[in-house]
PDB file of C-alpha atoms in Angstrom:
ATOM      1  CA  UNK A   1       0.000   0.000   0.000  1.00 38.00           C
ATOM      2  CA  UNK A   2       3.107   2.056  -0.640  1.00 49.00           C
ATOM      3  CA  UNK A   3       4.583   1.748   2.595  1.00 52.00           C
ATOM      4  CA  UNK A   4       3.788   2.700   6.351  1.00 63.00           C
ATOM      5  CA  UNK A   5       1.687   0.913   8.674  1.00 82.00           C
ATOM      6  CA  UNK A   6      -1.716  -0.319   7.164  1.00 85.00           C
ATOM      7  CA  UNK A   7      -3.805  -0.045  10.721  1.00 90.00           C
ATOM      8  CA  UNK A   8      -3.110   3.460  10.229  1.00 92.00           C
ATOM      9  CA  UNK A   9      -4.971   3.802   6.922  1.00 92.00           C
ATOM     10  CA  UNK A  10      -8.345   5.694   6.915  1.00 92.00           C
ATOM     11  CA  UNK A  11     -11.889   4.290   6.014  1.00 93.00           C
ATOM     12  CA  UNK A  12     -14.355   7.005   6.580  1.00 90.00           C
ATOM     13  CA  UNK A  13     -12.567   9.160   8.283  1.00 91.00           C
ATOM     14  CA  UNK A  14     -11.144   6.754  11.189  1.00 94.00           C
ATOM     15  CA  UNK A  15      -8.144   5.055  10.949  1.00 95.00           C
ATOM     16  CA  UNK A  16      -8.577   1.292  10.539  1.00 95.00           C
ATOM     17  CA  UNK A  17      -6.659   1.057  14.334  1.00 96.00           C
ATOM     18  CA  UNK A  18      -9.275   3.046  15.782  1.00 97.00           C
ATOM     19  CA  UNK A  19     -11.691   0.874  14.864  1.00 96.00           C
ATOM     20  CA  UNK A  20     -10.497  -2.031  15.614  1.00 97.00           C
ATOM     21  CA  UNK A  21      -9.302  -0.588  19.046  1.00 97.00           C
ATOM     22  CA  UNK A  22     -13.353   0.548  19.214  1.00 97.00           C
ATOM     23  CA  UNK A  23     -14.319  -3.114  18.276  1.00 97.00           C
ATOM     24  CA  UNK A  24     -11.964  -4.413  20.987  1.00 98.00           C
ATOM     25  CA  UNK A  25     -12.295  -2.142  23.744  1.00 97.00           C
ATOM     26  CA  UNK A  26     -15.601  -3.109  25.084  1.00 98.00           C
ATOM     27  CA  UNK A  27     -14.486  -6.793  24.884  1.00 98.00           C
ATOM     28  CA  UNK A  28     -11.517  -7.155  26.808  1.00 97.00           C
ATOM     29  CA  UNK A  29      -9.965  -6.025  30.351  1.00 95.00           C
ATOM     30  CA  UNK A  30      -7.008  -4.308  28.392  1.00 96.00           C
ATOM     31  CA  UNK A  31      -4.871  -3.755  25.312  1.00 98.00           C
ATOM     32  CA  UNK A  32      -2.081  -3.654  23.858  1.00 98.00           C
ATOM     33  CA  UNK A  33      -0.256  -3.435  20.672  1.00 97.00           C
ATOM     34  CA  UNK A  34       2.315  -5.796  19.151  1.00 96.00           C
ATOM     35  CA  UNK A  35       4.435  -3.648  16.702  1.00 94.00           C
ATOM     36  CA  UNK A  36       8.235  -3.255  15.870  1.00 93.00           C
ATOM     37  CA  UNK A  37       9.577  -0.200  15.393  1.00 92.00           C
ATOM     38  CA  UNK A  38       9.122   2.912  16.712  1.00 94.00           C
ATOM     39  CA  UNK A  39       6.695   2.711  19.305  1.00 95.00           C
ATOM     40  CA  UNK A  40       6.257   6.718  19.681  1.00 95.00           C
ATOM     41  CA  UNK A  41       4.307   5.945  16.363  1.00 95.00           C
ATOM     42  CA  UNK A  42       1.272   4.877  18.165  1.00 95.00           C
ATOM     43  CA  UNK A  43       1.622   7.056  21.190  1.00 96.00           C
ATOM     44  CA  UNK A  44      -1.830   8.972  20.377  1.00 95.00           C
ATOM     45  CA  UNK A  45      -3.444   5.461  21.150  1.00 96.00           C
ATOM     46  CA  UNK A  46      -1.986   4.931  24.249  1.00 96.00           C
ATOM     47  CA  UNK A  47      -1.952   1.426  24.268  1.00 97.00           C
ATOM     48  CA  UNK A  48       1.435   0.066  25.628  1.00 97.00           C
ATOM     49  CA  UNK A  49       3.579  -0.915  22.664  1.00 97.00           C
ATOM     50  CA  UNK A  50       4.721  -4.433  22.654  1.00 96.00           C
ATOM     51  CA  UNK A  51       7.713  -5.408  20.228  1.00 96.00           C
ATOM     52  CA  UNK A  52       8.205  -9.291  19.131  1.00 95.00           C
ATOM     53  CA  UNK A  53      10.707 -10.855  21.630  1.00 92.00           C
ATOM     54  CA  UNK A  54      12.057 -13.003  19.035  1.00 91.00           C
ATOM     55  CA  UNK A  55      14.792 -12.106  16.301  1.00 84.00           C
ATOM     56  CA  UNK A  56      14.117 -11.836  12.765  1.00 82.00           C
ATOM     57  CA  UNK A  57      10.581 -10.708  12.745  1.00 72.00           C
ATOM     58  CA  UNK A  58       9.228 -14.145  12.591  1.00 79.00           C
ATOM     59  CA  UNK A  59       5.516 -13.506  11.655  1.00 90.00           C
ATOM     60  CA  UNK A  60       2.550 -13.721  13.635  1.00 94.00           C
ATOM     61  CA  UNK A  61       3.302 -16.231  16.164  1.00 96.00           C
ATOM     62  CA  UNK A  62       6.044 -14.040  17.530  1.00 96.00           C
ATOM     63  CA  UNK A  63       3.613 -11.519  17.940  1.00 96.00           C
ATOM     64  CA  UNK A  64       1.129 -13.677  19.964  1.00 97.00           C
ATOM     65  CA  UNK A  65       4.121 -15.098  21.956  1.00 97.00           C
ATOM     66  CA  UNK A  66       4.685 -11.367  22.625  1.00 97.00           C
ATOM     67  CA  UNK A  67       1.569 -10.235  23.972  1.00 98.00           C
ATOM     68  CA  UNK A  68       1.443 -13.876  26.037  1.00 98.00           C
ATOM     69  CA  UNK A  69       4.984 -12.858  27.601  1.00 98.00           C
ATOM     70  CA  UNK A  70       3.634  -9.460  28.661  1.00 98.00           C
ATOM     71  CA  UNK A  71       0.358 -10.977  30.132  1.00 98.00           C
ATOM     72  CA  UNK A  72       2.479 -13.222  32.125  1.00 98.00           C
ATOM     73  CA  UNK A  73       4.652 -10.222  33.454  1.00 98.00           C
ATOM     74  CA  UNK A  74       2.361  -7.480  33.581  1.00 97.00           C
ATOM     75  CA  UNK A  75      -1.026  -9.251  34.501  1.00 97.00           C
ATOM     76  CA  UNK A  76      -0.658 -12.477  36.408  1.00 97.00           C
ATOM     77  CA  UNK A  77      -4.382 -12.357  36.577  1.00 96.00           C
ATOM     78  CA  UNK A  78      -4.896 -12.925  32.965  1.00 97.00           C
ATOM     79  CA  UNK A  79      -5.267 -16.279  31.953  1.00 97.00           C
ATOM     80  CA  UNK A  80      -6.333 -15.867  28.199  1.00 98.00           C
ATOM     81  CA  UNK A  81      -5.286 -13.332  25.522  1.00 98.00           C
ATOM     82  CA  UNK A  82      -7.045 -12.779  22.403  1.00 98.00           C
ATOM     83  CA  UNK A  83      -5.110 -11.901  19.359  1.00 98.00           C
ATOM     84  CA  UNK A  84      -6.775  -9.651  16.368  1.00 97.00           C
ATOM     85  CA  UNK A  85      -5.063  -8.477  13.120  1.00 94.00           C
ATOM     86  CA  UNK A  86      -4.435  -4.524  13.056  1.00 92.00           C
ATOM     87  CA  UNK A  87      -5.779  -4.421   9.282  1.00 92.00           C
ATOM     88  CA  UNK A  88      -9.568  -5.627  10.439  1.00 95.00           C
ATOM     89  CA  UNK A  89     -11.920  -2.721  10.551  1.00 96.00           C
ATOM     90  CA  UNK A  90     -15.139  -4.945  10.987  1.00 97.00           C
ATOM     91  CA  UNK A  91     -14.040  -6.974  13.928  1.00 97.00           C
ATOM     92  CA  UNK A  92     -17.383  -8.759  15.628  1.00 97.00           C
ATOM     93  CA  UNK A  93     -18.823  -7.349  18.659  1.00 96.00           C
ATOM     94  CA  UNK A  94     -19.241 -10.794  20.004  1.00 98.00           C
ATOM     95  CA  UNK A  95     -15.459 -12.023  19.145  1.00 98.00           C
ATOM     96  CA  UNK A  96     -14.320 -12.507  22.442  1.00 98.00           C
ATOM     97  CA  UNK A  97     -17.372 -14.225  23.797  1.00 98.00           C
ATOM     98  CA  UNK A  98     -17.582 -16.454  21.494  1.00 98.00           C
ATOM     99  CA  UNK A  99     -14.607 -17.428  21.435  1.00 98.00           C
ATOM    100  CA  UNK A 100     -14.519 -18.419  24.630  1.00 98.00           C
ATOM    101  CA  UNK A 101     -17.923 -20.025  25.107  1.00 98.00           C
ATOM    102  CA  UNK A 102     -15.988 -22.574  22.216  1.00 98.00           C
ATOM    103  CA  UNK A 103     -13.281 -22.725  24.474  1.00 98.00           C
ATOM    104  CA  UNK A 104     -15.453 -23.571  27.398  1.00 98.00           C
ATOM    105  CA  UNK A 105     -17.765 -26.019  25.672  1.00 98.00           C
ATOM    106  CA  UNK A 106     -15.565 -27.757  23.114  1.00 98.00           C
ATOM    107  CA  UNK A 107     -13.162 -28.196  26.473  1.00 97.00           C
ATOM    108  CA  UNK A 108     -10.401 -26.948  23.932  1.00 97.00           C
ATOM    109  CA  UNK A 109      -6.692 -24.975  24.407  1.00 96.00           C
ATOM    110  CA  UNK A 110      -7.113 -22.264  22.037  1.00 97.00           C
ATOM    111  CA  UNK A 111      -9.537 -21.062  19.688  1.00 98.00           C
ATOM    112  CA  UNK A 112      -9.804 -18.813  16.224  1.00 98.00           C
ATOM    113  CA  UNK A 113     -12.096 -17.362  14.044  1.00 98.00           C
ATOM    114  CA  UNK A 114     -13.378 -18.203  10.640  1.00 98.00           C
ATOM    115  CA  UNK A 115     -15.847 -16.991   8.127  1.00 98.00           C
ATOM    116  CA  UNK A 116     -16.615 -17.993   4.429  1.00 96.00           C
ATOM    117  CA  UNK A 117     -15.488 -21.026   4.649  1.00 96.00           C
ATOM    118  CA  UNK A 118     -11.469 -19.745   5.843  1.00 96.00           C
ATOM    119  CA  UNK A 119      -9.794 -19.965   9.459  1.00 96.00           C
ATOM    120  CA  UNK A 120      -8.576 -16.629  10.607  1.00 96.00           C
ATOM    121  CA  UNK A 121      -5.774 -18.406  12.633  1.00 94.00           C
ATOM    122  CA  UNK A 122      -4.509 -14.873  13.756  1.00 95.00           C
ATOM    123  CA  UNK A 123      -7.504 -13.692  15.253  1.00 98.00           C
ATOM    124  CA  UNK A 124      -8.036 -16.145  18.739  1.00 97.00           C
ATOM    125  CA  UNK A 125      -8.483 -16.466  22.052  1.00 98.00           C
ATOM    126  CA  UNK A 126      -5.207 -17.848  23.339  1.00 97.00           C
ATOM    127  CA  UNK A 127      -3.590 -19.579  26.925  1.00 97.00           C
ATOM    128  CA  UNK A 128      -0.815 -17.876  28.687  1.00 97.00           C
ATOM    129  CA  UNK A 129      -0.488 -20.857  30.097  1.00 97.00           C
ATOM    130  CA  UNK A 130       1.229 -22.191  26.336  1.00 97.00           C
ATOM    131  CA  UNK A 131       3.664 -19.533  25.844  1.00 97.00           C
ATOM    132  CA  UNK A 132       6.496 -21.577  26.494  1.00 98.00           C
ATOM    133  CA  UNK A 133       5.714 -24.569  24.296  1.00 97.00           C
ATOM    134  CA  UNK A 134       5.138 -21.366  22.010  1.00 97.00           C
ATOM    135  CA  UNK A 135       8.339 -20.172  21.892  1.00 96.00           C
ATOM    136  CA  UNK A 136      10.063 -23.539  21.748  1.00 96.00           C
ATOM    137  CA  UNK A 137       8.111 -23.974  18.559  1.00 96.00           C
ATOM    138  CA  UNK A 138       9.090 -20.634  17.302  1.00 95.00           C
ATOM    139  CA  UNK A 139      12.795 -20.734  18.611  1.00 94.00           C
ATOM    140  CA  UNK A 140      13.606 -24.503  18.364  1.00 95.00           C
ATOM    141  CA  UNK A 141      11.562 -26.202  15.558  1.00 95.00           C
ATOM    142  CA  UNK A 142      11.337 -22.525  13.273  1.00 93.00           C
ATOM    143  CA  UNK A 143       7.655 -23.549  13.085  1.00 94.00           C
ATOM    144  CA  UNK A 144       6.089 -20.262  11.507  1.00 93.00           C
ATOM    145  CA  UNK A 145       2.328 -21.139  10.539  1.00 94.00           C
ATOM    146  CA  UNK A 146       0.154 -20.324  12.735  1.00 95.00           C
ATOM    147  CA  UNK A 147      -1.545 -23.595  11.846  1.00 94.00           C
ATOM    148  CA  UNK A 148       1.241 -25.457  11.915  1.00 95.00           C
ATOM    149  CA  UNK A 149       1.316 -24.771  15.742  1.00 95.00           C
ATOM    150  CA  UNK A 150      -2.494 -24.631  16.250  1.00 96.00           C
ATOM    151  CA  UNK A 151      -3.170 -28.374  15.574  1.00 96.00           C
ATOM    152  CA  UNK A 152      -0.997 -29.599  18.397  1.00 96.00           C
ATOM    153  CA  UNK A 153      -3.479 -28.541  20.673  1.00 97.00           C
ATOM    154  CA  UNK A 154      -7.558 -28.926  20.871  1.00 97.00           C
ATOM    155  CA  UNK A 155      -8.329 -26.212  18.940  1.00 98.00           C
ATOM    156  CA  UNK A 156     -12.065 -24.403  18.565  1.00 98.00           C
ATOM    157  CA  UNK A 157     -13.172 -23.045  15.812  1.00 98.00           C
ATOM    158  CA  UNK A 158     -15.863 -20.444  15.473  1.00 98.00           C
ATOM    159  CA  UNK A 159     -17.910 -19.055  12.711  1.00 98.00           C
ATOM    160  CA  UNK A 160     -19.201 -16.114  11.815  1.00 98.00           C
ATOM    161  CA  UNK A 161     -21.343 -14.806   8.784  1.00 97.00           C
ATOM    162  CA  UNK A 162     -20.133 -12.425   6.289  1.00 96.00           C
ATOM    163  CA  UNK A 163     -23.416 -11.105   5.676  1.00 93.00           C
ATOM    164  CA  UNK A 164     -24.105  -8.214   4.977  1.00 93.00           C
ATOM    165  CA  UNK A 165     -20.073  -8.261   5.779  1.00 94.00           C
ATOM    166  CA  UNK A 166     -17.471 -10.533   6.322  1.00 96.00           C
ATOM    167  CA  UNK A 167     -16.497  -9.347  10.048  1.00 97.00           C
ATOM    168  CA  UNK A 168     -12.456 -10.392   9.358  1.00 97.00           C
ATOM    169  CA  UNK A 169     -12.475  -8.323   6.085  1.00 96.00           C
ATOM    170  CA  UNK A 170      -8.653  -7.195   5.907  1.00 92.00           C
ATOM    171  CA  UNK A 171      -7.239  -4.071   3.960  1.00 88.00           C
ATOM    172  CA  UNK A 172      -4.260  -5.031   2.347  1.00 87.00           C
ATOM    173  CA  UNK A 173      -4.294  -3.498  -0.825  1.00 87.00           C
ATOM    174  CA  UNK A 174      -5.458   0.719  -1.877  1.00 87.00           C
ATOM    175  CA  UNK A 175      -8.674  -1.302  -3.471  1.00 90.00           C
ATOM    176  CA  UNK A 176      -9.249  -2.670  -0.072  1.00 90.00           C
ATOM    177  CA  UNK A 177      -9.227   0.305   1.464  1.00 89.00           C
ATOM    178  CA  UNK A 178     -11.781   1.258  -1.523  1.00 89.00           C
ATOM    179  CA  UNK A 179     -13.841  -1.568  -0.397  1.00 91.00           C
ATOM    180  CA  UNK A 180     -13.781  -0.735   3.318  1.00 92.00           C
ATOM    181  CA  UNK A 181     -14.715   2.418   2.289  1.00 90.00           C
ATOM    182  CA  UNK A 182     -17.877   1.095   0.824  1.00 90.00           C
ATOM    183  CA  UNK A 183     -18.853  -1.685   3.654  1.00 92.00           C
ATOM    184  CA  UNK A 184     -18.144   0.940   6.501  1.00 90.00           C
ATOM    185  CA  UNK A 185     -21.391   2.389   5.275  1.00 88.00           C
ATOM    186  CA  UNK A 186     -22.941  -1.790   5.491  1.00 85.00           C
ATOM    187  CA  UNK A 187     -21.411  -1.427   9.103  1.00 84.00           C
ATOM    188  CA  UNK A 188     -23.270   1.476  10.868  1.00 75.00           C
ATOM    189  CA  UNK A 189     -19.633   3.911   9.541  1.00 62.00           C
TER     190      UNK A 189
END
């Protein structure tokens, strides 16, 4: 999208962190934000700015592991962290609930989202309780897919429509940005 960060994009006239941070806010007892880089770039959000604690940006995963190593440190109380992409302007009011009412009655370790038919791997309800198997997979066996790690464990799997729009819509692309333009309106703005 010719550089820069995408959650920083605008669909009518919000950035596409804002909403997400809107989306999330109600849900959960915190956030923060998993990002390399300079974290005085997101300082008007002030969310505390989490980079990945391993090398070599290693994808997603490292960014989970992340915000499961700061849980652990910072809120001992906090059992579960759920996980949401920063380029998801639609996110479901009901994520987070239903996420974990899978959890609960599938008796599962982790669960994610899908829609349409596809597994939104990065957006889930997570166990602080696996962040060191986590980064043993990550640091050890190199394992990068989210997937790949996911199906060692009972995972849940929840569904949501995508009418009248697909609630883990990302914008990674100026016509996606076109797009979100066009289902913000679908969305209540």
């Amino acid at each position: 999208m010719g550089g820069g960060d995408k959650p920083m994009r605008t669909i009518g006239g919000r950035t596409i962190l804002e909403r997400v941070i809107a989306r999330l806010e109600p849900q959960c007892d915190g956030l923060i934000l998993n990002a390399n880089g300079d974290p005085n770039r997101f300082a008007a959000f002030g969310l505390p700015v989490i980079p990945d604690g391993v090398a070599d940006f290693p994808g997603p995963l490292a960014g989970i592991l992340a915000a499961l190593d700061w849980a652990a440190a910072n809120r001992p109380d906090v059992s579960l962290v759920l996980s949401a992409a920063g380029d998801c302007p639609f996110l479901p009011r009901d994520l987070v609930s239903r996420l974990y009412a899978a959890l609960m009655s599938e008796n599962a370790e982790l669960a994610v989202a899908a829609s349409d038919g596809q597994s939104h791997p990065v957006i889930g309800l997570w166990s602080v309780g696996l962040r060191e198997q986590l980064r043993h997979a990550l640091v050890v066996e190199d394992v990068r897919k989210i997937d790949r790690w996911t199906a060692r464990y009972r995972l849940a799997t929840v569904t949501w429509p995508v009418t009248p729009l697909d609630p883990f819509f990302n914008a990674n692309t100026m016509d996606d940005i076109t797009e979100a333009e066009r289902l913000a309106t679908l969305d209540g703005g």
